[in-house]
XYZ file of C-alpha atoms in Angstrom:
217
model
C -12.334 0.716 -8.514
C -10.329 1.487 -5.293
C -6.970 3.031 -6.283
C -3.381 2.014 -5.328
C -0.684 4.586 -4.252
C 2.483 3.089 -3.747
C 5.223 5.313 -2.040
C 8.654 5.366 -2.803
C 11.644 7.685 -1.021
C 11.863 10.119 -3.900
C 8.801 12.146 -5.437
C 8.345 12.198 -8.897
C 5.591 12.969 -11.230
C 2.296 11.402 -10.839
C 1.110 9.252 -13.607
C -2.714 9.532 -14.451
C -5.225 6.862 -15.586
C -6.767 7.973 -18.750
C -10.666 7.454 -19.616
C -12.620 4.735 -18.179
C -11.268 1.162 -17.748
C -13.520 -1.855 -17.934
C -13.015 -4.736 -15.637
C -11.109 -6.965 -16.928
C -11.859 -11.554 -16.609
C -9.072 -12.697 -13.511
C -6.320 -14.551 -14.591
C -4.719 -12.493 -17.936
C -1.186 -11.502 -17.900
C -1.548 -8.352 -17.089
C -3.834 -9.333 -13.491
C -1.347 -11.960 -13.051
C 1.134 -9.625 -13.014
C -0.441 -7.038 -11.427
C -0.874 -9.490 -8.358
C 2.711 -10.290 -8.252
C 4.130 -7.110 -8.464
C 7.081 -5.830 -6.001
C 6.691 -4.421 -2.675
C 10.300 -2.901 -3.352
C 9.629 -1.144 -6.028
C 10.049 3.227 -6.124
C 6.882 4.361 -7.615
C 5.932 7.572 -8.802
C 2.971 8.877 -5.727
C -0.653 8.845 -7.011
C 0.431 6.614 -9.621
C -2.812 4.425 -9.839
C -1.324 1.277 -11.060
C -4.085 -0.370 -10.115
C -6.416 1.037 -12.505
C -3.947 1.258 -15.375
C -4.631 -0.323 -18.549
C -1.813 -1.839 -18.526
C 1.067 -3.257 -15.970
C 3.726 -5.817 -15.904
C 6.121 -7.538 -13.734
C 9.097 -9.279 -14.989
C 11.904 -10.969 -12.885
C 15.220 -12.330 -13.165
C 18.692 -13.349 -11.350
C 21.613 -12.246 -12.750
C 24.994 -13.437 -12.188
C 26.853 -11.051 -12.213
C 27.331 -7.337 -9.840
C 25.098 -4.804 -9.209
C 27.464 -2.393 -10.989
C 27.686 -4.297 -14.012
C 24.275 -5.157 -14.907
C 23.533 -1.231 -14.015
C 26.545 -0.043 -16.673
C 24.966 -2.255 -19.175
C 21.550 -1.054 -18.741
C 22.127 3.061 -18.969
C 24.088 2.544 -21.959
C 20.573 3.111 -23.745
C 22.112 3.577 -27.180
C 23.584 0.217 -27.431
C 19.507 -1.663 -26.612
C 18.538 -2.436 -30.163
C 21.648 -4.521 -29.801
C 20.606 -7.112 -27.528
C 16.718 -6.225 -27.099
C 14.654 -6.601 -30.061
C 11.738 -4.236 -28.727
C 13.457 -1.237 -28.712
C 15.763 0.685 -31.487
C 16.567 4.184 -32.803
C 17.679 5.121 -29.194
C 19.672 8.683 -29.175
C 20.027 10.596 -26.186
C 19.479 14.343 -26.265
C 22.443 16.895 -25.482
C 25.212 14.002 -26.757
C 25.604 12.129 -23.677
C 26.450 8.370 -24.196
C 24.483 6.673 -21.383
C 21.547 7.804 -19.126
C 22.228 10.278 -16.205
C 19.883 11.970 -13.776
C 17.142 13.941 -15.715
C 18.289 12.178 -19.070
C 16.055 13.243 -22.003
C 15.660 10.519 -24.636
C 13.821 9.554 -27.815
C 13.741 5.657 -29.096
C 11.807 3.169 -30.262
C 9.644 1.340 -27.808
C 7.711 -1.779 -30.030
C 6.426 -3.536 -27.082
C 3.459 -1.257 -26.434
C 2.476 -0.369 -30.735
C 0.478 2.490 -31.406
C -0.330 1.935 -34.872
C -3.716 0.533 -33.724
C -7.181 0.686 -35.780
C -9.349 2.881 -35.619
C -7.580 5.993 -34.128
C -9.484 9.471 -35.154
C -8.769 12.430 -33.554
C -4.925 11.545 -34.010
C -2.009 13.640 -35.321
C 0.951 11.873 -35.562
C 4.177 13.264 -36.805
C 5.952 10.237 -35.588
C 3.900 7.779 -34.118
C 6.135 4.841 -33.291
C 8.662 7.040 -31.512
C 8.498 8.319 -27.567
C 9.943 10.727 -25.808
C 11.483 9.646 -22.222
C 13.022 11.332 -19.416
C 14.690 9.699 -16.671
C 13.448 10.427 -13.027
C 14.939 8.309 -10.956
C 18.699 7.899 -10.890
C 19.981 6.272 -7.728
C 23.148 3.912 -9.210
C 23.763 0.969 -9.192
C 19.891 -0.096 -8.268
C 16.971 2.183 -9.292
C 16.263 3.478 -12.839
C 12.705 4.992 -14.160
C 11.503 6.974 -16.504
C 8.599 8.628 -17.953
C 7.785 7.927 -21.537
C 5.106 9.358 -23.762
C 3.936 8.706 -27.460
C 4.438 11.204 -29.925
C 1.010 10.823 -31.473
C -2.190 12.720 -29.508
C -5.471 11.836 -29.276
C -8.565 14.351 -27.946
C -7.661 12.521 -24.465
C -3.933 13.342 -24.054
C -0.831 11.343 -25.889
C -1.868 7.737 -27.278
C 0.626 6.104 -24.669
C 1.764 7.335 -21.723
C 4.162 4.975 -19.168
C 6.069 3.973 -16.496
C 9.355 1.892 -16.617
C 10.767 1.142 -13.488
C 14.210 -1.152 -12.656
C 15.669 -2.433 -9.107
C 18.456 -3.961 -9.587
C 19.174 -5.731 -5.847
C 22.365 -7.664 -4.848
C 21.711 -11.140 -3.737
C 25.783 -12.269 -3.696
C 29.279 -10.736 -4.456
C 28.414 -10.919 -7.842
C 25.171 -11.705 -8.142
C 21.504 -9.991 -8.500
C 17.975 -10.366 -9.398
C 16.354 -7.411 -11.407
C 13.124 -6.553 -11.120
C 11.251 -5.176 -13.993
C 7.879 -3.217 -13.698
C 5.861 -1.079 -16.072
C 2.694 0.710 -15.959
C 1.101 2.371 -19.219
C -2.372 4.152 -19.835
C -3.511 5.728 -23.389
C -5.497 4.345 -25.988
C -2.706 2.203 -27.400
C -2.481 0.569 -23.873
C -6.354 -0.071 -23.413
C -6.207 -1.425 -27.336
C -3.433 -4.064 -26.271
C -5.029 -4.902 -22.804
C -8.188 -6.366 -25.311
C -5.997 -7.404 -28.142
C -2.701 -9.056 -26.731
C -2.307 -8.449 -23.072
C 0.477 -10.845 -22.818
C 2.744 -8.895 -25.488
C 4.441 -5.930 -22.949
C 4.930 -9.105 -20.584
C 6.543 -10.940 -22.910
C 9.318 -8.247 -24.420
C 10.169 -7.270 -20.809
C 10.859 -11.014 -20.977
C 13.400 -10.611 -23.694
C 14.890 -7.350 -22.262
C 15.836 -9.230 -19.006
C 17.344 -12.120 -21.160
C 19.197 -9.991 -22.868
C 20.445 -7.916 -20.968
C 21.689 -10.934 -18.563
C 23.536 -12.587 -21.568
C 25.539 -9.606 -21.783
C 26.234 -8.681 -18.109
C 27.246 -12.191 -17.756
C 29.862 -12.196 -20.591
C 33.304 -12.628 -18.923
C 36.183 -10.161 -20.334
């Protein structure tokens, strides 16, 4: 399988595929996706997308500013509150919303690693993952690395990629684009089992968080 390497302005770590991936049938959610992914999006180089076991693409309009829907989103603390998939959020060093090289710990249930058949796991926490924010460039890009706490004799169970543009369309208006890449053994488990599920809470995220950046005060 040919890889992808898509470019952005900023270098940041690379993201590796882990083990070998089978081809997957055309036309699951994560191909789908994979086929409509952004041109526009900042990715970290050598990331090989492309060969991932897992990737989506989510999309929305917003109306409201870039600013706002950007002050919602790096208040990470405050996601269990409007987006189901995600909880226990706390940010290390006592900030109260993400910043340039942000260190973080939550929650993440859209990719679970409490999958069958693990061996070769230790676990101290394995529905936790630890984050750190690599791409800071307000009020438009936001990604971060996250990994899984558990470890199998391959590297961590889950390792990904979530990536945000948020791009004005109008004075107060904007569409936010929504892209995630993941590799581990939890990922290639959910790519057979329910390839649709990652698509689907990124779904929910973008509702969310549109309901609240569109609340008037």
């Amino acid at each position: 399988m040919a890889a992808t390497t898509i470019k952005g302005a900023t270098e940041l770590p690379a993201v590796t595929v882990t083990g070998n991936v089978k081809p997957t049938p055309p036309g699951d959610t994560v191909s789908r996706d994979w086929a409509a992914r952004s041109p526009e999006m900042h990715w970290p180089t050598t990331m090989l997308n492309g060969a991932a076991e897992i990737f989506t693409h989510n999309q929305i309009e917003i109306n409201a500013s870039c600013v706002t829907v950007w002050d919602r989103l790096v208040q990470a603390e405050a996601w269990p509150q409007w987006c189901p998939f995600s909880g226990k959020v706390q940010i290390w060093g006592g900030a109260t919303v993400l910043q340039k090289n942000s260190k973080f710990t939550w929650v993440s249930s859209d990719l679970p690693q409490d999958i069958p058949a693990l061996g070769n796991v230790s676990a101290p926490s394995p529905e936790k993952v630890d984050s750190v924010v690599t791409e800071f460039d307000p009020p438009n890009r936001l990604g971060w690395r996250s990994y899984g706490r558990a470890w199998t004799i391959h590297g961590p169970l889950v390792d990904s990629y979530h990536n945000w543009y948020i791009k004005p369309i109008g004075a107060k208006k904007c569409v936010v684009t929504f892209e995630e890449v993941a590799t581990g053994l939890a990922a290639r488990y959910a790519r057979g089992a329910y390839p649709e599920l990652v698509h689907v809470s990124h779904d929910d995220w973008l509702q969310g968080l549109k309901r609240l950046s569109e609340i008037r005060k």
